[in-house]
Coordinates of C-alpha atoms in Angstrom, one line a residue:
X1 CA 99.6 122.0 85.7
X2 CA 99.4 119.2 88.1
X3 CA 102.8 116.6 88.5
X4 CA 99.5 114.2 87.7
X5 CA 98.8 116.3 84.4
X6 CA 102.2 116.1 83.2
X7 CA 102.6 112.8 83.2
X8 CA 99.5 112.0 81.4
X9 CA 101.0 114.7 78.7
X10 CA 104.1 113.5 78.7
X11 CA 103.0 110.1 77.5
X12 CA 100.1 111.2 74.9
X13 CA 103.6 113.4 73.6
X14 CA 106.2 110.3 73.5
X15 CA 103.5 108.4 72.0
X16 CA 102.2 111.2 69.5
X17 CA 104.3 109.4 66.6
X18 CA 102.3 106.8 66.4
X19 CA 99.5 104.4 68.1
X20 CA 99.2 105.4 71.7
X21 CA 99.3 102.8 74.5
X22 CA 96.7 103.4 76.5
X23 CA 96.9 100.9 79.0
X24 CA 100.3 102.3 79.6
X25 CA 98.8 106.0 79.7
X26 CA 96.6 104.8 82.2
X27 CA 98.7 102.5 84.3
X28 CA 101.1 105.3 84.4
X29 CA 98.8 108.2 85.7
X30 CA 97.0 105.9 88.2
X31 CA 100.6 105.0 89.5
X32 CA 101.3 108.8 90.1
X33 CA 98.3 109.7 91.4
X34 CA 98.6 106.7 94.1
X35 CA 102.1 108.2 94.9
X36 CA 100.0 111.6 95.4
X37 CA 97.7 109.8 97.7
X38 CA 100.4 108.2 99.6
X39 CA 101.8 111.2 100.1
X40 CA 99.0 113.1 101.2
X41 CA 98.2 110.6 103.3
X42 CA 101.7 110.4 105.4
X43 CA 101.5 114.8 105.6
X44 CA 98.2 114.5 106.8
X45 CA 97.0 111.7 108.4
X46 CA 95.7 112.2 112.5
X47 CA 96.5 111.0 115.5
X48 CA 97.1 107.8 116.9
X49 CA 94.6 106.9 119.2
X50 CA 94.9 104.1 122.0
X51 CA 92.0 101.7 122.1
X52 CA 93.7 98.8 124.2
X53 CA 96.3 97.9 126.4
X54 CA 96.7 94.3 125.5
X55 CA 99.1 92.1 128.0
X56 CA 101.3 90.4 125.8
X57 CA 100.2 86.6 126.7
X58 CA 96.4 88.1 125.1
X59 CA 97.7 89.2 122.1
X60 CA 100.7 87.3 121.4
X61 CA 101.1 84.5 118.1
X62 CA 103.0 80.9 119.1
X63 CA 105.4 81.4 116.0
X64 CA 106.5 85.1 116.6
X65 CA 109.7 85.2 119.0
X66 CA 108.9 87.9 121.4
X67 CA 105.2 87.5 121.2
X68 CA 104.8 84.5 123.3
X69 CA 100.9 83.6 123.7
X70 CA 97.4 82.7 121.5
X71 CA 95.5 84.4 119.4
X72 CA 91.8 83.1 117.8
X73 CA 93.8 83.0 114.3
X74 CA 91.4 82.6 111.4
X75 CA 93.1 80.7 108.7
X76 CA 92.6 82.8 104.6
X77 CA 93.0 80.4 101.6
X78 CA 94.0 82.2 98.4
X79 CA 91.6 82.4 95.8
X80 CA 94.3 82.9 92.7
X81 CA 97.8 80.9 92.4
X82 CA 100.1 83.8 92.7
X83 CA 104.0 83.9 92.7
X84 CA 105.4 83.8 96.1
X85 CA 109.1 84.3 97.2
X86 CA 110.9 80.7 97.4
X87 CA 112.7 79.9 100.6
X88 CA 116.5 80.1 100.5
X89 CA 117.8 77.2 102.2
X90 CA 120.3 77.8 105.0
X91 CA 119.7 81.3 105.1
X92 CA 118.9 83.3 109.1
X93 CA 115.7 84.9 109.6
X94 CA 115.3 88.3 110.8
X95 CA 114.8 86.5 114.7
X96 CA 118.5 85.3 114.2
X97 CA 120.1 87.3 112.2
X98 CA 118.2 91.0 112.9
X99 CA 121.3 92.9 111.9
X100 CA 120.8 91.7 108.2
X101 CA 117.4 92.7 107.7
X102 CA 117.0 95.5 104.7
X103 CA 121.2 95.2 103.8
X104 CA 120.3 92.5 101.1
X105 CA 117.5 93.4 98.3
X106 CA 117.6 90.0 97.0
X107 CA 117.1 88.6 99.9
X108 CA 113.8 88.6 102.7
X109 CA 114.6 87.5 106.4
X110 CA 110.9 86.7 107.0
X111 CA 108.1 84.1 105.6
X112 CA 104.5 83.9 105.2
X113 CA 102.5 81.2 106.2
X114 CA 100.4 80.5 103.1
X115 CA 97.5 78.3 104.6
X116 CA 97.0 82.0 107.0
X117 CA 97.9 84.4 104.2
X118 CA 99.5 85.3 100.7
X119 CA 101.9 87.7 100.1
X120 CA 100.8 90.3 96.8
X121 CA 103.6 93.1 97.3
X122 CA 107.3 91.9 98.3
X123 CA 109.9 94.5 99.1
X124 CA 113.8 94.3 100.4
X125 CA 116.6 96.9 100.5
X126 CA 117.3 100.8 101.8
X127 CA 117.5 98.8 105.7
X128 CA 114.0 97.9 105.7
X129 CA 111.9 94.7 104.4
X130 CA 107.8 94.7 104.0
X131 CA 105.2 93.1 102.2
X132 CA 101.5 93.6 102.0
X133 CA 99.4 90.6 102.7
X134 CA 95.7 89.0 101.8
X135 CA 93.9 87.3 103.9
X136 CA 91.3 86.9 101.9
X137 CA 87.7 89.2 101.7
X138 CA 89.3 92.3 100.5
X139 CA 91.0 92.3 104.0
X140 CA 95.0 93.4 103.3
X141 CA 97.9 93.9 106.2
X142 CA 101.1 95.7 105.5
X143 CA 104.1 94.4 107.5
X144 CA 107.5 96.3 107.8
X145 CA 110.7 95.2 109.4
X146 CA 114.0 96.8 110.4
X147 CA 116.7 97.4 112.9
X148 CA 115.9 101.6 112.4
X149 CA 112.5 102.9 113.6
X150 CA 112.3 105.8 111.1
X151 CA 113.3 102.8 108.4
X152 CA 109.9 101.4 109.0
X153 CA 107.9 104.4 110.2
X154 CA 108.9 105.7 106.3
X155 CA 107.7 102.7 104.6
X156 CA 104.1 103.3 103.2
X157 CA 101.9 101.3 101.7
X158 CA 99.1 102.1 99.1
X159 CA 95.3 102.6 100.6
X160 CA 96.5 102.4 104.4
X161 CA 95.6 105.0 106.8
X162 CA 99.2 106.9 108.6
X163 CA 99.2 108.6 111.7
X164 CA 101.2 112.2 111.8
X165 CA 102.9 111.3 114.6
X166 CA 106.1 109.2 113.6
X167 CA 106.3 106.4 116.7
X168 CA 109.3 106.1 118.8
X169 CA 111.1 103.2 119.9
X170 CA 109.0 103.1 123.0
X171 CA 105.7 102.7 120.9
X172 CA 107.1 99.4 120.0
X173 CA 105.6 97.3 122.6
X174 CA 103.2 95.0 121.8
X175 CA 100.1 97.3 122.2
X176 CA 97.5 97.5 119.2
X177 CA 96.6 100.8 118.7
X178 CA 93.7 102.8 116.4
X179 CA 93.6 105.5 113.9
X180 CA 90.9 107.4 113.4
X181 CA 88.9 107.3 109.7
X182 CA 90.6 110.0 107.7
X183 CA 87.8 110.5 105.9
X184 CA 83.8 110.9 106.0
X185 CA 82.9 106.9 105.5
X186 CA 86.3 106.0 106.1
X187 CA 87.5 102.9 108.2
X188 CA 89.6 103.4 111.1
X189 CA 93.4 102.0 111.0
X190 CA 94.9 99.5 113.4
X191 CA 99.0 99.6 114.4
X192 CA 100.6 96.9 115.9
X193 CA 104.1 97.2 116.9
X194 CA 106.8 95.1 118.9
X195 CA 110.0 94.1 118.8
X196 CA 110.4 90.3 118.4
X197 CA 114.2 90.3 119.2
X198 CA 116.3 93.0 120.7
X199 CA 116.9 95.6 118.0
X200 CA 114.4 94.7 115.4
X201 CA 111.1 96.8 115.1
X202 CA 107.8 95.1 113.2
X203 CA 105.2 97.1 112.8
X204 CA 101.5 95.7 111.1
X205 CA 99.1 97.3 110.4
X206 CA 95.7 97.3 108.7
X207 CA 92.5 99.3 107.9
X208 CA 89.2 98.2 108.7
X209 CA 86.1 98.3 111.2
X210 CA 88.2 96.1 113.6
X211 CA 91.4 95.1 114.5
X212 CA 91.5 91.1 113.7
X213 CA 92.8 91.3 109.8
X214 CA 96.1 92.2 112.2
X215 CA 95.9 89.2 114.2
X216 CA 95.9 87.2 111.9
X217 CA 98.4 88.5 109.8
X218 CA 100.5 88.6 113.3
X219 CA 100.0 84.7 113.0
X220 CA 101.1 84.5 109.5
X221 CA 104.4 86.2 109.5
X222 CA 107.5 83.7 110.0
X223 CA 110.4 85.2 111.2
X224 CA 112.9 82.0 111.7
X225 CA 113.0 81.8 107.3
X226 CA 114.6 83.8 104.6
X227 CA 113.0 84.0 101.2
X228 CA 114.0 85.2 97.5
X229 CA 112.8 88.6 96.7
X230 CA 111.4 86.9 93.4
X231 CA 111.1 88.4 90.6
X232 CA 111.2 87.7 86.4
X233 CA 114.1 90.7 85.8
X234 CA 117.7 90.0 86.6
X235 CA 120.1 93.1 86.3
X236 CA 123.7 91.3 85.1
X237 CA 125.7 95.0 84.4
X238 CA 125.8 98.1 86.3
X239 CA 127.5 101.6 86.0
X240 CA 131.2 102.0 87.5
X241 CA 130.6 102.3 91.7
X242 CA 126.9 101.3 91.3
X243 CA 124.8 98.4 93.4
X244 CA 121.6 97.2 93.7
X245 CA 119.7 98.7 96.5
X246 CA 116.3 97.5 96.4
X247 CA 113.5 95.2 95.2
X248 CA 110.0 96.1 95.0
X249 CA 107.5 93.7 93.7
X250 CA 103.5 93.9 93.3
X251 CA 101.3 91.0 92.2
X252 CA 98.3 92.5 93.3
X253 CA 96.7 92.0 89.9
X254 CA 98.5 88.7 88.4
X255 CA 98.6 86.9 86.2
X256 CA 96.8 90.1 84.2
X257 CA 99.5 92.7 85.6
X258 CA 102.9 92.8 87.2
X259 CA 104.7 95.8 88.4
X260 CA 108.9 95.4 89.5
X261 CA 110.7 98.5 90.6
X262 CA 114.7 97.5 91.1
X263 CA 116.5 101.1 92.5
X264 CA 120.3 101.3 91.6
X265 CA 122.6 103.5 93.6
X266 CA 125.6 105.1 93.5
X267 CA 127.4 107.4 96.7
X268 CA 126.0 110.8 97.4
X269 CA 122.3 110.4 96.7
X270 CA 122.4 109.2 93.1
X271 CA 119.8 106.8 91.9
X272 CA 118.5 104.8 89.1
X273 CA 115.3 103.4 88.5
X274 CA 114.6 99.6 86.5
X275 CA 111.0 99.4 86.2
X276 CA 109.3 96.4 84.6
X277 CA 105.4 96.8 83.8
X278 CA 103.6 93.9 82.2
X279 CA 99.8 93.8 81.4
X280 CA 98.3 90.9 79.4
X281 CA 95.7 93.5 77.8
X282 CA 98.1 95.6 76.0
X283 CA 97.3 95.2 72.3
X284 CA 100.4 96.8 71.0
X285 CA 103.4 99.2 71.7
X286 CA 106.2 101.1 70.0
X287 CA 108.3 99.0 67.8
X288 CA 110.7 101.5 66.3
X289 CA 113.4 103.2 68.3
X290 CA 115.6 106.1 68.4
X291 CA 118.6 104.4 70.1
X292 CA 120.3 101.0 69.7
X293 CA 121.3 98.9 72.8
X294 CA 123.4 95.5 71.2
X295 CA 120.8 94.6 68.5
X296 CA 117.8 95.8 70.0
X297 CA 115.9 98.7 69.2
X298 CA 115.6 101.5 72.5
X299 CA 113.4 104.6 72.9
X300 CA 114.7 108.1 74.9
X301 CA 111.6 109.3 75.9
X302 CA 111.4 113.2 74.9
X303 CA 111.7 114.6 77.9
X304 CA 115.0 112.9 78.1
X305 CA 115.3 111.0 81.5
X306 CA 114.0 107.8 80.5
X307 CA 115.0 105.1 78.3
X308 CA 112.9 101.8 77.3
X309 CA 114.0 98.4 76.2
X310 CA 111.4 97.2 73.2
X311 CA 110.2 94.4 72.2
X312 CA 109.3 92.7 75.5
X313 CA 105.4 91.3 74.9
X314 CA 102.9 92.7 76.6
X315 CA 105.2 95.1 78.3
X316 CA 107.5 98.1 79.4
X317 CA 111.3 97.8 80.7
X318 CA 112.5 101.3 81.4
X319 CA 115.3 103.1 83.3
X320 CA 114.4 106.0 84.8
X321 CA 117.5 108.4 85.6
X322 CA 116.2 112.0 85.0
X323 CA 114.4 114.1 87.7
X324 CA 113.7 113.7 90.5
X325 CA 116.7 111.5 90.3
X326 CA 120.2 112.4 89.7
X327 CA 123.5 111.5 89.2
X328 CA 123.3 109.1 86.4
X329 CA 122.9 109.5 82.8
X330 CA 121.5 107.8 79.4
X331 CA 124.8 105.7 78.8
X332 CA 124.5 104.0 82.6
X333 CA 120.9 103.6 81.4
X334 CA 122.2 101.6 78.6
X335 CA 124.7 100.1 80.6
X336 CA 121.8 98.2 82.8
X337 CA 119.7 97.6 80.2
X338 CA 122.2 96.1 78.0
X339 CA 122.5 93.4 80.8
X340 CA 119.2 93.0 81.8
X341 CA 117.0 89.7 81.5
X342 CA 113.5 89.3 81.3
X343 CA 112.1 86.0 82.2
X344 CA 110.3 84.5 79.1
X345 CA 106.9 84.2 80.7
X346 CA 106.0 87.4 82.5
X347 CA 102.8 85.7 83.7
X348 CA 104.1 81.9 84.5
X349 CA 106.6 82.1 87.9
X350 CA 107.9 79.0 86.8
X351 CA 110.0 81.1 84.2
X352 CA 111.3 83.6 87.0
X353 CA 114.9 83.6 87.9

């Protein structure tokens, strides 16, 4: 049986008491077999092929330190209000302060410009920062930024196209570059990678039949601002020794879905995982527990590595500490959730913390 198989059995199992979520069944096994894909996709991907050597005052965006230069940047107005990360006043972008990029998960040392792009996936923590951004006409551009090349050679990005040869720091200079289609039909991916300040890699890139989705994205991306890593769950206890290491957020389908992924650590590997998934089409979902956190009912899913908050509308609050994880068990579970807080309107920002 498939990892993809299981899951989808797991879930018709946990929910064989009573109604079965659906939604959830399918959310769920559509996130794993993405993972899968990913996956497959970073193992097997081909080789980076050159298609340009661009001079650096040809390819180079006004608002980029490092880049200096003009581009024929083609403005993208957003068709849907989505959230977007609020600016934290004060705070050093990644062009001053490189050395803090990825060390804060509630924090991003970069900005978007919104009149050139909108950010639909947000992501800080683990040394490396990212976001995937729309430009409007189904054209998307995944940015990653860190002081560690393998940092942001690791960070993946759903539906992209990865080379299987990891880049160096010497392939960080300025030059776009092409992947071939991985597929019969498939579009060809485009890399762009420089370093705007000494010691800071960025890395865009984009897939599609050329490469100008990635100049304008290259355009869009502020690196003199810091921004919240927004997001409508706030994590007030944690387990003895244990931090917050990340925050992952996807607003690829608001204001009819929402996915949050917060990862909790703790020395020697051991990791915890808050995941918050809101869809305004559920029509129902477990009521009665088997566990107790304060006065709220909980569920320990059978398999015995996950534990869900209920009663949250339209949506699931779990911790995930069982395999592949390890190191923390179902009473840090309840420790987090105990503490957590949901914002009261998953699908109104204005509600967020």
């Amino acid at each position: 049986m498939t990892d993809l198989d299981q899951r989808i059995a797991s879930v018709l199992r946990e929910r064989a008491e009573g109604e079965i979520d659906t939604d959830r069944l399918l959310d769920r096994s559509r996130a794993v077999g993405r993972r899968r894909r990913v996956r497959r996709r970073a193992a097997t991907g081909t080789t980076l092929a050159l298609v340009g050597v661009l001079g650096f005052a040809a390819m180079a965006g006004p608002d980029l330190p490092g880049l200096p230069g003009r581009l024929p940047w083609t403005a993208a107005t957003p068709a849907v209000a989505v959230p977007v990360p609020p600016p934290v006043d004060g705070a050093p972008g990644a062009a001053q302060r490189p050395e803090l990029v990825g060390t804060d998960p509630q924090t991003l040392h970069f900005g978007v410009d919104p009149a050139k792009a909108r950010q639909v996936t947000w992501r800080s923590g683990r040394g490396v920062e990212g976001s995937r951004l729309d430009l409007g006409g189904g054209r998307q551009v995944a940015l990653d930024l860190s002081t560690d090349v393998v940092a942001v050679e690791e960070s993946v990005h759903e539906g992209m196209t990865y080379p299987d040869r990891p880049a160096t720091a010497a392939d960080f200079d300025g030059r776009i570059r092409r992947v071939p289609p991985s597929g019969p039909g498939g579009q060809p991916g485009w890399f762009l990678r420089w370093q705007p300040v000494p010691g800071l890699f960025a890395r865009v890139h984009t897939v599609g039949a050329d490469d100008r989705a990635l100049r304008e994205a290259v355009a869009a991306v502020r690196l003199d601002e810091a921004h919240k890593c927004a997001s409508p769950l706030r994590l007030t206890t944690l387990p003895p020794d244990a931090r917050l290491a990340s925050c992952e957020v996807s607003v690829i389908g608001f204001p009819d879905s929402l996915d949050l992924l917060l990862t909790v650590n703790r020395p020697e590997d051991q990791r915890l995982d808050v995941r918050l998934e809101y869809r305004s089409r559920i029509s129902g979902s477990r009521s009665e527990g088997n566990r107790t956190i304060g006065s709220r009912a909980a569920y320990l899913y059978p398999q015995g590595g996950e534990l869900e908050l209920l009663g949250i509308p339209k949506a699931h609050l779990t911790v995930r500490f069982g395999w592949p994880n390890q190191g923390f068990t179902e009473a840090d579970a309840t420790t987090v959730l105990a503490g957590a807080q949901v914002a009261k309107d998953l699908s109104d920002p204005e509600t967020w913390d």
